[in-house]
Amino acid sequence: MKLSALHQSYLNRRRSPLDSSVDAPSKSFLAVFWLVLHCLCCLISLLLGFRFSRLVFFFLVSTPSSSNLYSPPFRPDLPPPRIDLTPSNATTAEVKTSSSRVVVGRHGILIRPWPHPDPVEVMKAHRIIERVQREQKAVFGAGGKGSRTVIAVTPTYVRTFQALHLNGVMHSLMLVPYDVVWIVVEAGGVSNETASIVAKSGVRVIHVGFDQRMPNTWEDRGKVEVLMRLRALRVVKEEKLDGVVMFADDSNMHSMEFFDEIQNVKWFGAVSVGILAHSGNAEEMVMSMDKRREMVDEVEERSSLPVQGPACNATDKLIGWHVFNTLPYAGKSAVYIDDVAAVLPQKLEWCGFVLNSRILWDEAESKPEWVKEFGLLNENEGVESPLSLLNDPSMVEPLGSCGRQVLLWWLRVEARADSKFPPGWVIDPPLEITVAAKRTPWPDVPPEPPTKKKDQMSLSQGNNNVVVIPKQQQQQQQQQQQRSSKVRKPKRRSKRNKHEAKPTDTTTQVSSSTKHHQERN
Amino acid sequence: MMNRSSLSTILLFLFFSASSAEHNARTERISGSAGDVLEDNPVGRLKVYVYELPSKYNKKLLQKDPRCLTHMFAAEIFMHRFLLSSPVRTRNPDEADWFYTPIYPTCDLTPTGLPLPFKSPRMMRSAIQLISSNWPYWNRTEGADHFFVVPHDFGACFHYQVEFNFDIKQEEKAIERGILPLLQRATLVQTFGQRNHVCLDQGSITIPPFAPPQKMQAHLIPPDIPRSIFVYFRGLFYDVNNDPEGGYYARGARAAVWENFKNNPLFDISTDHPTTYYEDMQRSIFCLCPLGWAPWSPRLVEAVVFGCIPVIIADDIVLPFADAIPWEEIGVFVAEKDVPKLDTILTSIPTEVILRKQRLLANPSMKQAMLFPQPAQPGDSFHQILNGLARKLPHDRSIYLREGEKVLNWTAGPVGDLKPW
């Protein structure tokens, strides 16, 4: 390659056709011939332009190119069937080469007629690139560790906010770059409502029904949720699922780094959870921020940060737990599900812990001794936090740079107890609209008497919407005096509605049967 | 019965161990004889005797110009050093299977660093005269059990110095003279490989060109960086110094690549010399390895080391260690006449095939076989050369000539070669 550069310098090659090549007798003939040809070329190039001179000869003479070296004394490269490099001439020509030997000499430069990218090829190439990158990620990604399945455990039940929460968790799980097994445990048994939401996920779902219904108070609800989670862990044990178990409560929000971080867990890990103890009352929030107290304890630390998770010392060893400071909320926290007050977490929420699914398996192969046998766990003894699965809670691995990174957020938000929503969030049958006759082109029709309809909506000026849902909707258990007093307000409003609706006026209204409405409530 | 059952259990065990070794998702062992051959250990299978030549043939040349150690023909020097300390070396020439002549014919550099093989024929000739007169082993077989490392462009067809203005290319000159007559019976270890070419002796061993292993190791990037370049190439398309109109250089193939794909965003091709050349290769899926003035190029070695699938555009090329490495399964071969359709060809390769090629390339023994590390490591090019020599054993009885029988013509070749060196 570079050899020829030096060849050039050493041999002082010229591009002249005056070739004093091989044989002496033919030398003079060659010289004369070339001289004549060269003069002719010069003349023609004066007329037509430099390059075209040789091409003219090519078209005129049009001998087949024989660039076979071994036929001296002719130079092997004239006439060359080369293609012009200028864009004006884009014909292609093939050089004749013998089938088994590649010959030395000048070859044509092959250019296709439209040397520009073909969009179909470009798309194919991009798909190839994407596939290769996916493979790279699968093999080398996440620190080169290879990926473990993420087993997500979600306790849920049907209520208004279920669609909101469950869609959020589902979208997070759909984005996880690893294999996901989603165990959804539903209080009150398997329902179509939940099934229709989780079916859209595209991940493997194990939908398990739980026979109890979800209670109304936060405390009881927490207990039932624990039982539901244990039920899910039993599924993991029975099906011998292999991977990392994490607890994705349906109202929580997870960051993508969380899933990357939990791949590193060996047996039992803990992450920091951001606690969003939302209270409906803005004043409350301000007050709790003011009351800051730091009590440094050997074993426990209560900080004012809304974080729950492992606490480490300077050498990154686990020494205790950060627990959410509930003192500012003492006495003012929500008791019932739809209380307008701060919803407080447990001391140690389940969602902050992840475990290797092999802990739950039966055979004790390579299971550490500080793990209790899951099969022998007695649920009735009150399992509060996942630490009860362990004999020695100090062996928990702190993840997320020793709890410094908050990788997920805990939140509990529920709708009012009386809130109802259309099943599957599909409004069916469609609304009926009555338009006063004066505004319509068709002949006068007396206003229709109020009829009993399944689905009704009342729209009136300036009042809140009250949605009435048909009977088949499952509901939370019904209430007490407190509930009914709240309900009375819309009743009164609807009475006003009825009163106003009676005269046929020109405003459009949705027909309603307020009497029926009251019955419903 | 006992023997058969024990044999079957041994076979079963071997099968299971082999299959379990293949279950690694990252790399793929080339199944069958080819892959295993890469990991053969030549020690014990052959013996090599190294002639003691005066230092004017080797050490003095190197002292004169230490740049010989880093250019792409440095394999000859490193081969010598490797053999001196290798366990296959024997000091008893009577038990040797192969004889090695430590001569550095390409270590004659211009001020700019390019080698001049002009004096090489004479150097070779004088060395052979020396060994044939001082030791009886050359005359015994007329060189049939000797091997020479000639990593130059056209191997042993050293072209000779010309004094007139010629317009014929160096290759044509080299072809005209053919392989040095004295080396007709010897085995040549060379980088050149073009099938049916005069300069490629049938029995020669093709080796990769020398690429500095430390330099390549220093530019490795983490393997999880996504490969985002589809086709990559850096180098000349037109050799304006020697072939300004095009058509000679690379038989027009490189120029065709440029003209057809310079507007194509999938093809990252240019004549730049970026400092991130090695890193860019690791971010590419395909790396073009077209022929230049000679069919081989160091790009092949670099592509294999960096896991980029080599797209070989060189008709009738013989690739290094072709009997040990299944190049069709690793690289893509494109005929020179198909260069205008290169994008169609590359995008129509099924993704499964591409992924498999990448897995084969990820195999560390493949990368090791292309390198000349200092000091030598198991499975590297030195060992592959010795494996190749060992595969040619045992020598056929007919190479041993009878007393007084002569086959080689010592006076053949151009007049300039016969001058003493």
Coordinates of C-alpha atoms in Angstrom, one line a residue, chain A residues 49-514:
Chain A
G49 CA -12.8 18.8 -23.2
F50 CA -10.0 16.8 -21.6
R51 CA -11.7 13.7 -20.5
F52 CA -13.9 13.1 -23.5
S53 CA -11.1 12.5 -25.8
R54 CA -10.4 9.1 -24.6
L55 CA -14.1 8.3 -24.4
V56 CA -14.5 9.2 -28.0
F57 CA -11.9 6.7 -28.9
F58 CA -13.6 4.2 -26.7
F59 CA -16.9 4.6 -28.5
L60 CA -15.2 4.6 -31.9
V61 CA -12.9 1.8 -31.4
S62 CA -14.8 -0.1 -28.7
T63 CA -12.4 -2.9 -28.3
P64 CA -13.1 -5.3 -25.5
S65 CA -10.9 -4.6 -22.6
S66 CA -8.2 -7.1 -22.1
S67 CA -6.3 -6.1 -19.1
N68 CA -4.4 -9.3 -19.2
L69 CA -0.9 -8.5 -18.3
Y70 CA 0.7 -11.4 -20.0
S71 CA 0.3 -10.1 -23.5
P72 CA 3.1 -7.8 -24.0
P73 CA 4.0 -5.4 -25.5
F74 CA 0.6 -3.7 -25.4
R75 CA -0.2 -1.8 -22.5
P76 CA -3.1 -3.4 -20.8
D77 CA -5.1 -0.4 -20.0
L78 CA -6.2 1.2 -23.2
P79 CA -9.0 1.6 -24.0
P80 CA -10.2 1.5 -20.5
P81 CA -13.8 0.8 -20.0
R82 CA -13.9 3.1 -17.1
I83 CA -16.8 5.1 -16.0
D84 CA -16.4 8.8 -15.6
L85 CA -16.5 10.0 -12.1
T86 CA -18.3 13.2 -12.9
P87 CA -22.0 13.0 -12.1
S88 CA -23.0 13.7 -15.6
N89 CA -22.0 10.4 -16.7
A90 CA -23.3 7.7 -14.6
T91 CA -23.3 4.7 -16.7
T92 CA -21.9 1.5 -15.4
A93 CA -19.7 -0.8 -17.2
E94 CA -18.2 -4.1 -16.1
V95 CA -14.7 -5.0 -16.5
K96 CA -14.0 -8.4 -18.0
T97 CA -12.3 -10.5 -15.5
S98 CA -11.7 -14.2 -15.8
S99 CA -13.6 -16.3 -13.5
S100 CA -10.8 -17.8 -11.4
R101 CA -8.2 -15.1 -11.5
V102 CA -8.4 -11.6 -10.5
V103 CA -6.4 -9.7 -13.0
V104 CA -4.1 -6.8 -12.5
G105 CA -4.6 -3.6 -14.3
R106 CA -7.1 -0.8 -14.5
H107 CA -10.6 -1.7 -13.4
G108 CA -13.8 0.2 -13.8
I109 CA -15.3 2.0 -10.8
L110 CA -18.8 0.7 -10.5
I111 CA -21.5 3.2 -9.6
R112 CA -25.1 2.4 -9.5
P113 CA -27.6 4.7 -11.2
W114 CA -28.9 6.4 -8.1
P115 CA -26.2 6.4 -5.5
H116 CA -28.3 7.6 -2.7
P117 CA -29.8 6.0 0.4
D118 CA -32.9 3.9 -0.1
P119 CA -35.4 4.6 2.7
V120 CA -36.4 0.9 2.9
E121 CA -32.8 -0.1 3.4
V122 CA -32.3 2.6 6.0
M123 CA -35.3 1.4 8.0
K124 CA -34.0 -2.2 7.9
A125 CA -30.6 -1.0 9.0
H126 CA -32.1 0.8 11.9
R127 CA -34.0 -2.2 13.0
I128 CA -30.8 -4.2 12.9
I129 CA -29.1 -1.6 15.0
E130 CA -31.9 -1.6 17.5
R131 CA -31.9 -5.4 17.8
V132 CA -28.1 -5.4 18.3
Q133 CA -28.3 -2.8 21.0
R134 CA -31.0 -4.7 22.7
E135 CA -28.9 -7.8 22.7
Q136 CA -26.0 -5.8 24.1
K137 CA -28.1 -4.5 26.9
A138 CA -29.3 -7.9 27.7
V139 CA -25.9 -9.4 27.8
F140 CA -23.7 -6.6 29.1
G141 CA -26.2 -4.2 30.6
A142 CA -26.9 -3.4 34.3
G143 CA -23.3 -3.7 35.3
G144 CA -22.7 -6.9 33.4
K145 CA -24.5 -8.9 35.9
G146 CA -27.2 -10.4 33.7
S147 CA -30.7 -9.8 34.6
R148 CA -32.9 -11.4 37.3
T149 CA -36.6 -11.5 37.0
V150 CA -38.5 -8.9 39.0
I151 CA -41.4 -10.4 40.9
A152 CA -43.8 -7.6 41.9
V153 CA -46.4 -8.2 44.6
T154 CA -49.4 -5.9 44.5
P155 CA -52.3 -6.0 46.9
T156 CA -55.3 -4.3 45.4
Y157 CA -59.1 -4.1 45.5
V158 CA -61.7 -2.5 43.4
R159 CA -62.4 1.1 44.2
T160 CA -62.5 4.5 42.4
F161 CA -58.8 5.2 42.5
Q162 CA -57.8 1.7 41.6
A163 CA -57.6 2.5 37.9
L164 CA -55.3 5.5 38.7
H165 CA -53.0 3.5 41.0
L166 CA -52.9 0.3 39.1
N167 CA -52.2 2.0 35.8
G168 CA -49.3 3.8 37.3
V169 CA -47.7 0.6 38.7
M170 CA -48.4 -1.2 35.4
H171 CA -46.7 1.4 33.3
S172 CA -43.7 1.3 35.6
L173 CA -43.5 -2.5 35.3
M174 CA -43.9 -2.3 31.6
L175 CA -40.9 -0.1 31.3
V176 CA -38.7 -2.4 33.4
P177 CA -35.9 -3.7 31.1
Y178 CA -35.9 -7.1 32.8
D179 CA -38.4 -10.0 32.9
V180 CA -41.3 -9.2 35.2
V181 CA -43.8 -11.5 37.0
W182 CA -46.6 -9.5 38.5
I183 CA -48.6 -11.1 41.3
V184 CA -51.8 -9.2 41.8
V185 CA -53.7 -10.2 44.9
E186 CA -57.2 -8.8 45.0
A187 CA -59.3 -8.4 48.1
G188 CA -62.8 -9.7 47.6
G189 CA -61.9 -12.2 45.0
V190 CA -60.8 -12.0 41.4
S191 CA -62.9 -9.4 39.5
N192 CA -63.2 -8.5 35.9
E193 CA -62.5 -4.9 36.8
T194 CA -59.0 -5.6 37.9
A195 CA -58.4 -8.3 35.3
S196 CA -59.2 -5.9 32.5
I197 CA -56.7 -3.4 33.8
V198 CA -53.8 -5.8 34.3
A199 CA -54.4 -7.7 31.1
K200 CA -53.2 -4.7 29.2
S201 CA -49.8 -4.8 30.8
G202 CA -48.1 -7.4 28.5
V203 CA -46.1 -8.8 31.4
R204 CA -46.8 -12.1 33.0
V205 CA -49.6 -11.6 35.6
I206 CA -50.6 -14.0 38.3
H207 CA -54.0 -12.8 39.5
V208 CA -54.9 -14.2 42.9
G209 CA -58.1 -13.7 44.8
F210 CA -58.2 -13.1 48.5
D211 CA -61.4 -14.0 50.3
Q212 CA -61.6 -11.1 52.7
R213 CA -63.0 -7.7 51.7
M214 CA -60.9 -4.7 52.3
P215 CA -61.8 -3.0 55.6
N216 CA -62.5 0.6 56.0
T217 CA -59.9 1.8 58.4
W218 CA -56.3 2.3 57.5
E219 CA -55.1 0.1 60.4
D220 CA -57.2 -2.8 59.4
R221 CA -56.4 -2.3 55.9
G222 CA -52.8 -2.6 56.6
K223 CA -53.3 -5.9 58.3
V224 CA -55.3 -7.3 55.5
E225 CA -52.7 -6.1 53.0
V226 CA -50.0 -8.0 55.0
L227 CA -52.0 -11.2 54.7
M228 CA -52.4 -10.6 51.0
R229 CA -48.7 -10.2 50.6
L230 CA -48.0 -13.3 52.4
R231 CA -50.5 -15.1 50.2
A232 CA -48.5 -13.8 47.2
L233 CA -45.3 -15.0 48.7
R234 CA -46.8 -18.4 49.1
V235 CA -47.5 -18.3 45.4
V236 CA -43.8 -17.6 44.8
K237 CA -42.9 -20.5 47.0
E238 CA -45.3 -22.9 45.3
E239 CA -44.4 -22.0 41.8
K240 CA -40.7 -21.8 42.6
L241 CA -40.4 -18.4 40.9
D242 CA -36.8 -17.3 40.6
G243 CA -35.9 -13.6 40.9
V244 CA -36.1 -10.6 43.1
V245 CA -39.3 -10.0 45.0
M246 CA -40.4 -6.5 45.5
F247 CA -43.6 -5.1 46.9
A248 CA -45.3 -2.7 44.5
D249 CA -48.2 -1.3 46.5
D250 CA -50.6 0.0 43.9
S251 CA -50.5 3.6 45.0
N252 CA -46.7 3.8 45.1
M253 CA -44.4 5.4 42.5
H254 CA -41.2 3.7 41.5
S255 CA -38.2 5.1 39.8
M256 CA -36.5 3.1 37.0
E257 CA -33.2 3.1 39.0
F258 CA -35.0 1.2 41.7
F259 CA -35.3 -1.8 39.4
D260 CA -31.7 -1.6 38.4
E261 CA -30.6 -1.3 42.0
I262 CA -32.6 -4.3 43.3
Q263 CA -30.8 -6.5 40.9
N264 CA -27.8 -6.3 43.2
V265 CA -29.6 -7.8 46.2
K266 CA -28.1 -11.1 47.4
W267 CA -30.7 -12.2 50.0
F268 CA -32.5 -9.5 51.7
G269 CA -32.2 -5.8 50.9
A270 CA -33.7 -2.6 52.1
V271 CA -34.1 0.7 50.2
S272 CA -35.1 4.2 51.3
V273 CA -38.7 5.1 50.7
G274 CA -39.9 8.6 50.4
I275 CA -43.0 9.0 52.5
L276 CA -45.5 11.4 51.0
A277 CA -47.9 11.6 54.0
H278 CA -50.3 13.8 52.1
S279 CA -52.8 15.5 54.3
G280 CA -55.7 17.4 52.7
N281 CA -55.0 20.3 55.0
A282 CA -52.3 22.7 54.0
E283 CA -52.0 24.1 57.5
E284 CA -51.3 20.7 58.9
M285 CA -48.3 20.3 56.6
V286 CA -46.8 23.6 57.6
M287 CA -47.1 22.8 61.2
S288 CA -45.4 19.4 60.9
M289 CA -42.5 20.9 59.2
D290 CA -42.0 23.4 61.9
K291 CA -41.9 20.8 64.6
R292 CA -38.5 19.3 64.0
R293 CA -37.0 17.1 66.5
E294 CA -34.0 15.0 66.1
M295 CA -33.5 12.2 68.6
V296 CA -30.3 10.4 68.1
D297 CA -30.6 6.9 69.4
E298 CA -28.2 4.0 69.2
V299 CA -30.7 1.8 67.6
E300 CA -33.2 4.0 66.0
E301 CA -33.2 7.4 64.5
R302 CA -36.2 9.6 64.0
S303 CA -35.6 12.3 61.5
S304 CA -37.9 14.8 60.1
L305 CA -37.2 13.8 56.6
P306 CA -40.1 12.0 55.0
V307 CA -37.9 9.0 54.4
Q308 CA -38.1 5.5 55.7
G309 CA -35.2 3.2 55.2
P310 CA -31.9 1.7 56.3
A311 CA -29.5 3.8 58.3
C312 CA -25.8 3.3 57.9
N313 CA -22.7 4.4 59.7
A314 CA -19.7 5.9 58.1
T315 CA -18.4 2.6 56.9
D316 CA -21.6 1.8 55.1
K317 CA -22.7 -0.9 57.6
L318 CA -26.3 -1.1 58.6
I319 CA -26.9 0.2 62.1
G320 CA -30.5 0.9 62.2
W321 CA -33.6 2.2 60.5
H322 CA -34.9 5.6 59.6
V323 CA -38.5 5.7 60.5
F324 CA -41.0 8.3 59.5
N325 CA -41.6 10.8 62.2
T326 CA -45.3 10.4 63.1
L327 CA -45.3 12.6 66.2
P328 CA -46.3 15.8 64.4
Y329 CA -49.4 14.0 63.2
A330 CA -50.3 12.5 66.5
G331 CA -54.0 12.4 66.9
K332 CA -54.6 14.1 63.6
S333 CA -54.1 11.2 61.2
A334 CA -56.6 9.6 59.1
V335 CA -58.5 6.7 60.6
Y336 CA -61.0 5.9 57.9
I337 CA -60.1 5.5 54.3
D338 CA -61.5 8.8 53.2
D339 CA -60.7 11.0 56.1
V340 CA -59.4 14.4 55.2
A341 CA -56.2 14.0 57.2
A342 CA -52.7 12.7 56.7
V343 CA -52.4 9.1 56.0
L344 CA -49.5 7.7 57.9
P345 CA -47.3 4.7 57.0
Q346 CA -46.5 1.9 59.3
K347 CA -43.3 1.8 61.1
L348 CA -41.5 0.0 58.4
E349 CA -43.4 -0.3 55.1
W350 CA -43.2 -3.5 53.1
C351 CA -42.4 -1.7 50.0
G352 CA -39.0 -0.7 51.2
F353 CA -37.8 -4.3 51.3
V354 CA -36.7 -6.6 48.5
L355 CA -35.8 -10.2 48.8
N356 CA -34.3 -13.0 46.8
S357 CA -37.2 -15.4 46.0
R358 CA -35.1 -18.3 47.0
I359 CA -35.6 -17.3 50.6
L360 CA -39.1 -18.5 50.3
W361 CA -38.4 -21.8 48.7
D362 CA -38.6 -25.0 50.6
E363 CA -35.2 -26.6 50.3
A364 CA -32.6 -25.0 52.4
E365 CA -30.0 -25.1 49.6
S366 CA -27.6 -22.2 50.2
K367 CA -30.2 -20.3 52.2
P368 CA -28.5 -18.4 54.9
E369 CA -29.3 -19.5 58.5
W370 CA -30.5 -16.1 59.5
V371 CA -33.6 -16.6 57.4
K372 CA -36.6 -18.2 58.9
E373 CA -38.3 -21.0 57.0
F374 CA -41.2 -19.4 55.2
G375 CA -43.3 -22.4 55.1
L376 CA -43.4 -22.5 58.9
L377 CA -44.5 -18.9 59.3
N378 CA -47.6 -18.4 61.3
E379 CA -49.6 -15.6 59.9
N380 CA -51.8 -15.2 62.9
E381 CA -49.0 -14.2 65.1
G382 CA -49.0 -10.8 63.4
V383 CA -46.4 -10.3 60.8
E384 CA -45.8 -6.6 60.8
S385 CA -42.9 -6.0 58.5
P386 CA -40.8 -8.3 56.3
L387 CA -38.2 -8.3 59.0
S388 CA -40.2 -11.0 60.7
L389 CA -39.2 -13.3 58.0
L390 CA -35.7 -13.1 59.3
N391 CA -34.1 -14.5 62.4
D392 CA -31.4 -11.8 62.4
P393 CA -32.5 -8.4 61.1
S394 CA -29.0 -7.1 61.0
M395 CA -28.1 -9.1 58.0
V396 CA -30.2 -6.9 55.7
E397 CA -28.3 -5.4 52.8
P398 CA -28.8 -1.6 52.5
L399 CA -29.2 -0.7 48.8
G400 CA -29.1 2.5 46.9
S401 CA -25.7 3.7 48.2
C402 CA -26.6 2.6 51.7
G403 CA -30.0 4.3 51.8
R404 CA -28.9 7.6 50.6
Q405 CA -30.8 7.3 47.4
V406 CA -34.6 7.4 47.6
L407 CA -35.7 5.1 44.9
L408 CA -39.5 5.0 45.4
W409 CA -42.3 7.0 47.0
W410 CA -45.0 5.8 49.3
L411 CA -48.4 7.5 49.0
R412 CA -51.9 6.7 50.1
V413 CA -54.7 8.5 48.4
E414 CA -58.2 7.2 48.1
A415 CA -61.4 8.7 47.0
R416 CA -64.3 9.5 49.2
A417 CA -66.2 6.6 50.4
D418 CA -69.3 7.4 48.5
S419 CA -67.6 7.9 45.3
K420 CA -68.7 5.7 42.5
F421 CA -67.4 5.2 39.1
P422 CA -68.6 3.5 35.9
P423 CA -67.6 -0.1 35.7
G424 CA -64.5 -0.5 33.6
W425 CA -64.6 3.3 33.3
V426 CA -67.0 2.9 30.4
I427 CA -70.1 5.0 30.4
D428 CA -72.9 2.7 29.1
P429 CA -75.6 3.3 27.9
P430 CA -75.0 6.8 26.4
L431 CA -76.4 9.9 27.9
E432 CA -79.8 11.1 27.0
I433 CA -80.2 14.7 26.1
T434 CA -83.5 16.4 26.0
V435 CA -83.6 19.6 24.0
A436 CA -86.6 21.9 24.3
A437 CA -88.8 22.0 21.3
K438 CA -88.3 25.6 20.5
R439 CA -84.7 25.0 19.6
T440 CA -85.2 22.0 17.4
P441 CA -86.3 21.8 13.8
W442 CA -88.7 18.9 14.3
P443 CA -92.3 19.5 15.5
D444 CA -93.3 20.2 19.0
V445 CA -93.0 17.3 21.4
P446 CA -94.1 17.6 24.9
P447 CA -91.3 17.2 27.4
E448 CA -90.9 13.5 28.4
P449 CA -92.0 12.6 31.8
P450 CA -89.1 11.6 34.1
T451 CA -88.4 7.9 33.5
K452 CA -86.4 5.4 35.5
K453 CA -83.0 5.1 33.9
K454 CA -80.1 2.9 34.8
D455 CA -77.5 5.6 34.4
Q456 CA -78.2 9.2 35.1
M457 CA -76.3 12.3 35.3
S458 CA -77.5 15.6 36.5
L459 CA -76.0 18.7 35.2
S460 CA -77.1 21.9 36.7
Q461 CA -75.8 25.4 36.8
G462 CA -73.1 25.8 39.2
N463 CA -73.4 22.7 41.2
N464 CA -71.2 19.7 41.5
N465 CA -71.7 16.7 39.5
V466 CA -73.1 13.8 41.2
V467 CA -72.6 10.5 39.4
V468 CA -75.0 7.8 40.0
I469 CA -73.9 4.3 39.2
P470 CA -76.0 1.2 38.7
K471 CA -76.5 -1.6 41.2
Q472 CA -73.9 -4.0 40.0
Q473 CA -71.0 -1.9 41.0
Q474 CA -69.2 -3.3 44.0
Q475 CA -68.8 -0.9 46.9
Q476 CA -67.1 -0.5 50.1
Q477 CA -69.2 -1.5 53.1
Q478 CA -71.7 1.1 54.1
Q479 CA -71.5 3.7 56.6
Q480 CA -72.6 5.3 59.7
Q481 CA -74.2 8.6 60.6
Q482 CA -71.2 10.5 59.5
R483 CA -71.5 9.2 56.0
S484 CA -75.2 9.9 55.6
S485 CA -74.8 13.4 56.9
K486 CA -72.4 14.1 54.1
V487 CA -74.7 12.5 51.6
R488 CA -77.5 14.7 52.6
K489 CA -75.9 17.7 51.1
P490 CA -76.1 16.5 47.5
K491 CA -79.6 15.4 48.2
R492 CA -80.5 18.9 49.0
R493 CA -78.8 20.2 46.0
S494 CA -80.6 17.8 43.8
K495 CA -83.8 19.0 45.3
R496 CA -83.0 22.4 44.2
N497 CA -82.2 21.0 40.8
K498 CA -85.5 19.5 40.5
H499 CA -87.1 22.7 41.4
E500 CA -85.3 24.6 38.8
A501 CA -85.7 22.1 36.1
K502 CA -89.4 22.0 36.1
P503 CA -90.2 25.0 33.9
T504 CA -89.2 24.3 30.4
D505 CA -86.6 26.8 29.6
T506 CA -84.3 27.1 26.8
T507 CA -81.3 25.7 28.4
T508 CA -80.3 22.2 27.6
Q509 CA -80.5 19.8 30.4
V510 CA -79.9 16.2 30.9
S511 CA -83.0 14.6 32.1
S512 CA -82.8 13.2 35.5
S513 CA -85.0 11.6 37.9
T514 CA -84.1 13.2 41.1

